[in-house]
CSV table of C-alpha atoms in Angstrom, one decimal:
chain,number,residue,atom,x,y,z
D,9,MET,CA,-59.6,38.3,16.9
D,10,SER,CA,-58.1,39.9,20.0
D,11,TYR,CA,-55.3,38.5,22.1
D,12,GLU,CA,-57.6,38.5,25.1
D,13,ALA,CA,-60.3,36.5,23.3
D,14,ASP,CA,-58.0,33.5,22.6
D,15,GLU,CA,-56.0,33.7,25.7
D,16,ASP,CA,-57.4,30.4,27.1
D,17,GLU,CA,-57.7,28.4,23.9
D,18,HIS,CA,-55.3,29.4,21.2
D,19,PHE,CA,-51.8,28.9,22.5
D,20,ASP,CA,-52.0,25.7,24.5
D,21,VAL,CA,-52.5,23.7,21.4
D,22,GLY,CA,-50.7,23.3,18.1
D,23,VAL,CA,-51.5,25.7,15.3
D,24,GLY,CA,-51.9,24.6,11.7
D,25,SER,CA,-49.9,21.5,10.9
D,26,PHE,CA,-48.1,21.3,14.2
D,27,PRO,CA,-49.2,18.9,17.0
D,28,LYS,CA,-49.6,19.9,20.6
D,29,ASP,CA,-45.9,19.6,21.5
D,30,PHE,CA,-44.8,21.8,18.6
D,31,GLY,CA,-46.0,25.1,20.1
D,32,TYR,CA,-43.9,27.8,21.8
D,33,GLY,CA,-44.8,28.8,25.3
D,34,PRO,CA,-48.0,30.7,25.9
D,35,PHE,CA,-48.4,34.5,25.7
D,36,ASP,CA,-47.9,36.4,28.8
D,37,GLN,CA,-50.9,38.7,28.4
D,38,GLU,CA,-50.0,41.1,31.1
D,39,GLY,CA,-47.8,44.1,30.5
D,40,ASP,CA,-46.0,44.0,33.8
D,41,GLY,CA,-44.3,41.4,36.0
D,42,PRO,CA,-40.6,40.4,36.2
D,43,PRO,CA,-38.8,39.2,33.1
D,44,VAL,CA,-38.4,35.4,32.8
D,45,SER,CA,-34.9,34.3,33.8
D,46,ILE,CA,-33.0,31.2,32.6
D,47,GLY,CA,-30.2,29.8,34.7
D,48,GLY,CA,-30.2,32.9,36.9
D,49,GLU,CA,-29.8,35.2,33.9
D,50,GLN,CA,-32.4,37.3,32.3
D,51,LYS,CA,-33.3,36.2,28.8
D,52,PRO,CA,-32.5,38.7,26.0
D,53,ARG,CA,-35.5,40.6,24.8
D,54,ILE,CA,-36.5,41.6,21.3
D,55,LEU,CA,-38.7,44.7,21.3
D,56,LEU,CA,-41.2,45.1,18.5
D,57,MET,CA,-41.9,48.8,18.1
D,58,GLY,CA,-43.4,51.1,15.6
D,59,LEU,CA,-46.5,53.2,14.9
D,60,ARG,CA,-50.1,51.9,15.2
D,61,ARG,CA,-51.2,49.5,12.5
D,62,SER,CA,-47.7,49.1,11.1
D,63,GLY,CA,-48.0,45.3,11.4
D,64,LYS,CA,-46.0,44.4,14.6
D,65,SER,CA,-48.6,42.0,16.1
D,66,SER,CA,-49.2,40.4,12.7
D,67,ILE,CA,-45.4,39.7,12.3
D,68,GLN,CA,-45.3,38.1,15.8
D,69,LYS,CA,-48.4,35.9,15.2
D,70,VAL,CA,-47.3,34.7,11.7
D,71,VAL,CA,-43.7,33.9,12.6
D,72,PHE,CA,-44.1,32.4,16.0
D,73,HIS,CA,-47.7,31.2,16.2
D,74,LYS,CA,-48.4,30.0,12.7
D,75,MET,CA,-51.3,32.3,12.1
D,76,SER,CA,-52.4,32.6,8.5
D,77,PRO,CA,-51.5,36.0,7.0
D,78,ASN,CA,-55.1,36.5,6.0
D,79,GLU,CA,-56.2,36.0,9.6
D,80,THR,CA,-54.1,38.9,10.8
D,81,LEU,CA,-56.5,41.3,9.1
D,82,PHE,CA,-58.9,40.7,12.1
D,83,LEU,CA,-56.3,41.4,14.8
D,84,GLU,CA,-57.2,44.3,17.1
D,85,SER,CA,-54.7,47.1,17.6
D,86,THR,CA,-52.4,46.4,20.6
D,87,ASN,CA,-53.1,48.7,23.6
D,88,LYS,CA,-50.6,47.3,26.1
D,89,ILE,CA,-47.2,45.6,26.1
D,90,ILE,CA,-47.6,41.9,25.2
D,91,LYS,CA,-44.8,39.5,26.1
D,92,ASP,CA,-44.2,36.3,24.2
D,93,ASP,CA,-41.7,33.8,25.6
D,94,ILE,CA,-39.7,31.9,23.0
D,95,SER,CA,-38.0,28.9,24.7
D,96,ASN,CA,-37.7,26.1,22.2
D,97,SER,CA,-34.2,25.0,22.6
D,98,SER,CA,-31.2,25.4,24.9
D,99,PHE,CA,-29.6,28.2,22.9
D,100,VAL,CA,-32.6,30.0,21.3
D,101,GLN,CA,-34.3,31.5,24.3
D,102,PHE,CA,-35.6,35.1,24.3
D,103,GLN,CA,-38.7,37.2,24.8
D,104,ILE,CA,-40.5,39.3,22.3
D,105,TRP,CA,-42.3,42.4,23.7
D,106,ASP,CA,-44.9,43.8,21.4
D,107,PHE,CA,-45.3,47.5,22.2
D,108,PRO,CA,-48.5,49.6,21.4
D,109,GLY,CA,-47.8,52.2,18.7
D,110,GLN,CA,-49.0,55.1,20.8
D,111,ILE,CA,-46.4,54.6,23.5
D,112,ASP,CA,-45.0,57.9,24.9
D,113,PHE,CA,-41.3,57.8,25.8
D,114,PHE,CA,-41.7,60.9,27.9
D,115,ASP,CA,-44.5,59.5,30.1
D,116,SER,CA,-43.3,59.2,33.7
D,117,ALA,CA,-44.6,55.6,33.7
D,118,PHE,CA,-42.2,54.6,30.9
D,119,ASP,CA,-39.1,53.2,32.6
D,120,SER,CA,-36.4,53.3,29.9
D,121,ASP,CA,-33.8,51.6,32.1
D,122,MET,CA,-36.1,48.6,32.7
D,123,ILE,CA,-37.4,48.4,29.1
D,124,PHE,CA,-34.1,48.7,27.3
D,125,GLY,CA,-31.7,47.4,30.0
D,126,GLY,CA,-32.2,43.7,29.2
D,127,CYS,CA,-32.9,44.3,25.5
D,128,GLY,CA,-30.9,42.4,22.9
D,129,ALA,CA,-32.5,43.9,19.8
D,130,VAL,CA,-35.1,46.5,18.9
D,131,ILE,CA,-37.1,45.9,15.8
D,132,PHE,CA,-38.8,49.0,14.5
D,133,VAL,CA,-41.5,48.3,11.9
D,134,ILE,CA,-42.3,51.0,9.3
D,135,ASP,CA,-45.3,50.6,7.0
D,136,ALA,CA,-43.9,51.0,3.5
D,137,GLN,CA,-47.4,51.7,2.1
D,138,ASP,CA,-48.0,54.7,4.3
D,139,GLU,CA,-46.4,58.1,4.8
D,140,TYR,CA,-43.3,57.4,6.9
D,141,ALA,CA,-42.2,60.9,8.1
D,142,GLU,CA,-43.8,60.3,11.5
D,143,ALA,CA,-42.4,56.8,11.6
D,144,LEU,CA,-38.9,58.1,11.0
D,145,ASN,CA,-39.3,60.6,13.8
D,146,LYS,CA,-40.5,57.8,16.1
D,147,LEU,CA,-37.6,55.6,15.0
D,148,HIS,CA,-35.1,58.3,15.8
D,149,LEU,CA,-36.6,58.9,19.2
D,150,THR,CA,-36.7,55.1,19.9
D,151,VAL,CA,-33.1,54.4,18.8
D,152,THR,CA,-31.5,57.3,20.7
D,153,LYS,CA,-33.5,56.6,23.8
D,154,ALA,CA,-32.4,52.9,23.8
D,155,PHE,CA,-28.8,53.7,22.9
D,156,LYS,CA,-28.5,56.0,26.0
D,157,VAL,CA,-29.5,53.0,28.2
D,158,LYS,CA,-27.6,50.2,26.4
D,159,GLN,CA,-25.1,50.8,23.6
D,160,SER,CA,-24.9,47.1,22.6
D,161,ILE,CA,-28.5,46.8,21.4
D,162,LYS,CA,-29.0,45.7,17.8
D,163,PHE,CA,-31.2,48.0,15.9
D,164,GLU,CA,-33.3,46.5,13.1
D,165,VAL,CA,-35.7,48.3,10.8
D,166,PHE,CA,-38.3,46.3,9.1
D,167,ILE,CA,-39.7,48.2,6.0
D,168,HIS,CA,-42.9,46.2,6.1
D,169,LYS,CA,-45.9,45.5,3.8
D,170,VAL,CA,-43.8,45.6,0.7
D,171,ASP,CA,-45.8,42.8,-1.0
D,172,GLY,CA,-47.9,45.4,-2.9
D,173,LEU,CA,-45.0,47.4,-4.2
D,174,SER,CA,-43.0,47.0,-7.4
D,175,ASP,CA,-39.4,46.0,-7.1
D,176,ASP,CA,-38.2,49.4,-8.2
D,177,TYR,CA,-40.4,51.2,-5.7
D,178,LYS,CA,-39.3,48.8,-2.9
D,179,MET,CA,-35.6,49.7,-3.5
D,180,GLU,CA,-36.4,53.4,-3.8
D,181,THR,CA,-38.4,53.2,-0.5
D,182,GLN,CA,-35.6,51.4,1.3
D,183,ARG,CA,-33.0,53.8,-0.1
D,184,GLU,CA,-35.0,56.9,1.1
D,185,ILE,CA,-35.7,55.5,4.6
D,186,HIS,CA,-32.1,54.4,5.0
D,187,GLN,CA,-30.8,57.8,4.0
D,188,ARG,CA,-33.2,59.9,6.0
D,189,ALA,CA,-32.8,57.7,9.2
D,190,ASN,CA,-29.0,57.9,9.1
D,191,GLU,CA,-29.1,61.6,8.3
D,192,ASN,CA,-31.3,62.2,11.4
D,193,LEU,CA,-28.9,60.2,13.5
D,194,GLY,CA,-25.9,62.1,12.1
D,195,ASP,CA,-27.5,65.5,12.7
D,196,SER,CA,-28.0,64.6,16.3
D,197,GLY,CA,-24.5,63.4,16.9
D,198,TYR,CA,-25.3,59.6,16.9
D,199,ASP,CA,-23.1,58.5,14.0
D,200,GLN,CA,-22.0,55.5,15.9
D,201,ILE,CA,-25.5,53.9,15.9
D,202,HIS,CA,-25.8,51.2,13.2
D,203,LEU,CA,-29.2,50.5,11.7
D,204,SER,CA,-29.9,47.3,9.7
D,205,PHE,CA,-32.7,47.5,7.1
D,206,HIS,CA,-34.9,44.6,5.9
D,207,LEU,CA,-37.7,44.6,3.3
D,208,THR,CA,-40.5,42.4,4.8
D,209,SER,CA,-43.9,41.0,4.2
D,210,ILE,CA,-46.0,38.4,6.0
D,211,TYR,CA,-47.2,37.1,2.6
D,212,ASP,CA,-43.9,35.6,1.7
D,213,HIS,CA,-40.7,34.2,3.3
D,214,SER,CA,-39.1,37.6,3.7
D,215,ILE,CA,-40.3,38.1,7.2
D,216,PHE,CA,-38.9,34.7,8.3
D,217,GLU,CA,-35.5,35.5,6.7
D,218,ALA,CA,-35.4,38.9,8.4
D,219,PHE,CA,-36.3,37.4,11.8
D,220,SER,CA,-33.6,34.8,11.2
D,221,LYS,CA,-30.9,37.5,10.9
D,222,VAL,CA,-32.2,39.2,14.1
D,223,VAL,CA,-32.2,36.0,16.1
D,224,GLN,CA,-28.7,35.0,14.9
D,225,LYS,CA,-27.3,38.2,16.3
D,226,LEU,CA,-28.5,37.1,19.8
D,227,ILE,CA,-26.7,33.7,19.6
D,228,PRO,CA,-23.2,34.0,21.0
D,229,GLN,CA,-22.3,30.6,19.6
D,230,LEU,CA,-23.1,31.7,16.0
D,231,PRO,CA,-19.5,31.8,14.8
D,232,THR,CA,-18.9,28.3,16.0
D,233,LEU,CA,-22.1,27.1,14.3
D,234,GLU,CA,-21.1,28.7,11.0
D,235,ASN,CA,-17.6,27.2,11.2
D,236,LEU,CA,-19.1,23.7,11.9
D,237,LEU,CA,-21.4,24.1,8.9
D,238,ASN,CA,-18.6,25.3,6.7
D,239,ILE,CA,-16.5,22.2,7.6
D,240,PHE,CA,-19.6,19.9,7.1
D,241,ILE,CA,-20.4,21.2,3.6
D,242,SER,CA,-16.8,21.3,2.4
D,243,ASN,CA,-16.3,17.7,3.3
D,244,SER,CA,-19.7,16.5,2.0
D,245,ALA,CA,-19.8,18.2,-1.5
D,246,ILE,CA,-22.9,20.2,-0.3
D,247,GLU,CA,-23.7,23.6,-1.8
D,248,LYS,CA,-25.7,25.1,1.0
D,249,ALA,CA,-26.9,24.1,4.5
D,250,PHE,CA,-29.3,25.7,6.9
D,251,LEU,CA,-29.9,24.9,10.6
D,252,PHE,CA,-33.6,25.5,11.1
D,253,ASP,CA,-35.9,25.9,14.0
D,254,VAL,CA,-38.7,23.6,12.8
D,255,VAL,CA,-41.4,25.5,14.7
D,256,SER,CA,-40.9,29.0,13.4
D,257,LYS,CA,-38.9,28.1,10.2
D,258,ILE,CA,-36.3,30.7,11.0
D,259,TYR,CA,-32.8,29.5,10.4
D,260,ILE,CA,-30.5,29.7,13.4
D,261,ALA,CA,-27.3,29.4,11.3
D,262,THR,CA,-26.1,28.8,7.8
D,263,ASP,CA,-22.7,28.4,6.2
D,264,SER,CA,-20.7,31.4,5.0
D,265,SER,CA,-21.9,31.3,1.4
D,266,PRO,CA,-24.6,33.9,0.4
D,267,VAL,CA,-28.2,33.0,1.1
D,268,ASP,CA,-30.4,32.7,-2.0
D,269,MET,CA,-34.0,33.6,-1.2
D,270,GLN,CA,-35.4,30.9,-3.5
D,271,SER,CA,-33.3,28.2,-1.8
D,272,TYR,CA,-34.4,29.4,1.6
D,273,GLU,CA,-38.1,29.2,0.5
D,274,LEU,CA,-37.6,25.6,-0.8
D,275,CYS,CA,-36.1,24.6,2.5
D,276,CYS,CA,-39.1,26.1,4.4
D,277,ASP,CA,-41.5,24.3,2.1
D,278,MET,CA,-39.7,21.0,2.7
D,279,ILE,CA,-40.0,21.4,6.5
D,280,ASP,CA,-43.7,21.9,6.1
D,281,VAL,CA,-44.0,18.7,4.0
D,282,VAL,CA,-41.9,16.7,6.5
D,283,ILE,CA,-43.9,17.9,9.5
D,284,ASP,CA,-47.3,17.3,7.7
D,285,VAL,CA,-46.4,13.8,6.6
D,286,SER,CA,-44.9,13.0,10.0
D,287,CYS,CA,-48.0,14.1,11.8
D,288,ILE,CA,-50.2,11.9,9.6
D,289,TYR,CA,-48.1,8.8,9.4
D,290,GLY,CA,-45.5,9.1,12.1
D,291,LEU,CA,-47.4,9.4,15.4
D,292,ARG,CA,-47.0,6.3,17.7
D,293,ASP,CA,-49.5,5.0,20.2
D,294,ASP,CA,-47.9,7.0,23.0
D,295,ASN,CA,-48.6,10.3,21.1
D,296,GLU,CA,-45.0,11.4,21.2
D,297,VAL,CA,-43.9,14.1,18.8
D,298,ALA,CA,-43.6,12.8,15.2
D,299,PHE,CA,-40.4,14.7,14.5
D,300,ASP,CA,-37.7,12.7,16.3
D,301,HIS,CA,-34.2,11.3,15.9
D,302,GLN,CA,-35.2,9.1,13.0
D,303,SER,CA,-36.8,11.9,11.0
D,304,SER,CA,-35.1,12.5,7.6
D,305,SER,CA,-36.3,13.4,4.1
D,306,LEU,CA,-35.0,13.4,0.6
D,307,ILE,CA,-36.6,15.4,-2.2
D,308,LYS,CA,-35.2,15.4,-5.8
D,309,LEU,CA,-36.1,18.3,-8.0
D,310,ASN,CA,-36.3,18.1,-11.7
D,311,ASN,CA,-33.3,20.4,-12.2
D,312,GLY,CA,-30.9,17.9,-10.7
D,313,THR,CA,-30.9,19.4,-7.2
D,314,ILE,CA,-31.5,17.4,-4.1
D,315,LEU,CA,-32.9,18.7,-0.8
D,316,TYR,CA,-31.8,16.5,2.2
D,317,LEU,CA,-33.2,17.0,5.7
D,318,ARG,CA,-31.9,15.4,8.9
D,319,GLU,CA,-33.2,15.9,12.5
D,320,VAL,CA,-30.6,17.4,14.8
D,321,THR,CA,-32.7,17.8,17.9
D,322,LYS,CA,-36.4,17.7,18.6
D,323,VAL,CA,-36.7,21.3,17.5
D,324,LEU,CA,-33.8,21.7,15.1
D,325,ALA,CA,-33.3,20.3,11.6
D,326,LEU,CA,-30.4,20.5,9.1
D,327,VAL,CA,-31.5,21.1,5.5
D,328,CYS,CA,-28.9,20.6,2.8
D,329,ILE,CA,-28.9,21.6,-0.9
D,330,LEU,CA,-26.7,19.6,-3.2
D,331,ARG,CA,-26.3,18.4,-6.8
D,332,GLU,CA,-27.7,14.9,-7.5
D,333,ASP,CA,-24.3,13.9,-8.9
D,334,ASN,CA,-22.8,14.4,-5.4
D,335,PHE,CA,-25.4,12.3,-3.6
D,336,ASP,CA,-23.8,9.0,-4.6
D,337,ARG,CA,-21.7,9.5,-1.5
D,338,GLN,CA,-24.6,9.5,0.9
D,339,GLY,CA,-22.7,7.3,3.4
D,340,VAL,CA,-20.1,10.0,3.7
D,341,ILE,CA,-22.7,12.7,4.1
D,342,ASP,CA,-24.5,10.8,6.8
D,343,TYR,CA,-21.3,10.1,8.7
D,344,ASN,CA,-20.3,13.8,8.5
D,345,PHE,CA,-23.8,14.7,9.7
D,346,LEU,CA,-23.4,12.5,12.8
D,347,CYS,CA,-20.0,14.2,13.5
D,348,PHE,CA,-21.7,17.6,13.1
D,349,ARG,CA,-24.5,16.7,15.4
D,350,GLU,CA,-22.1,15.4,18.0
D,351,ALA,CA,-20.0,18.6,17.7
D,352,MET,CA,-23.2,20.7,18.3
D,353,GLN,CA,-24.0,18.7,21.4
D,354,GLN,CA,-20.5,19.4,22.8
D,355,VAL,CA,-20.9,23.1,22.0
D,356,PHE,CA,-24.2,23.4,23.8
């Protein structure tokens, strides 16, 4: 399945569970043209880079276009820059540029200033199941080239396709890539460049969590959001709260307590359930989106934990995790939630 083949039919409709209005904007299939601007300012760009067949396009399709991981096996190799415009809410607006693996930084046609000038983050994907000596060399070249153009770029390394590896081998691979990448930078005099490393796979939620952390670094209001969530959970006896983008299931913000992967997966599954049920039973005659200001959900687990979801905006949901004993104060939680939602509207 190539990008060109489904240009006219794949992205103007909803994918999977999502109705028509739940999609992001369509792909820009062309590799040139001016960057999209918002309010007179260029949107921040996230560049997906790496060697051929490392999994860049699969990541983009799974996270932002709801493609099944198994379907990505049939994607053709990218041979030109593909731009994907993500504009789903007022403060989550960026572009993802998927670069072909064979790109040559020394080609006269490669305009480093244009490519990296408006870039917010570079995601370099390394196939953990392949020899990564060449990938590390390309990573070094990419990072140093980008740093010369714009020093504020966030550099993220996705150690990808770790689903087939044992836990011990995953950690050993991450340690070795981390060590060698930083040694290469140190030897070249680029000690000031900071690389963030993530173990990822499209077959579990790790890719969504990794992308969540990348996107959060591009949101200038993140400290304010975290502070609002901290105030909300401390006054509501809630253990953990996530502010989710319901389309991609990446979390825009969470409170300051550590993120437990299992809790994050539960919240993602809950969003799927809510959207699926809403699309079946919640559509009105005018075919408006089923996820609206009245959307909420309560799931009780057999271990005494409660998952509580409330709609914040048409594209954002707050998912809370709390003990069943603390839910007898639901009125307080609901009032605090309304205060949180009002505060968010004032911030944005």
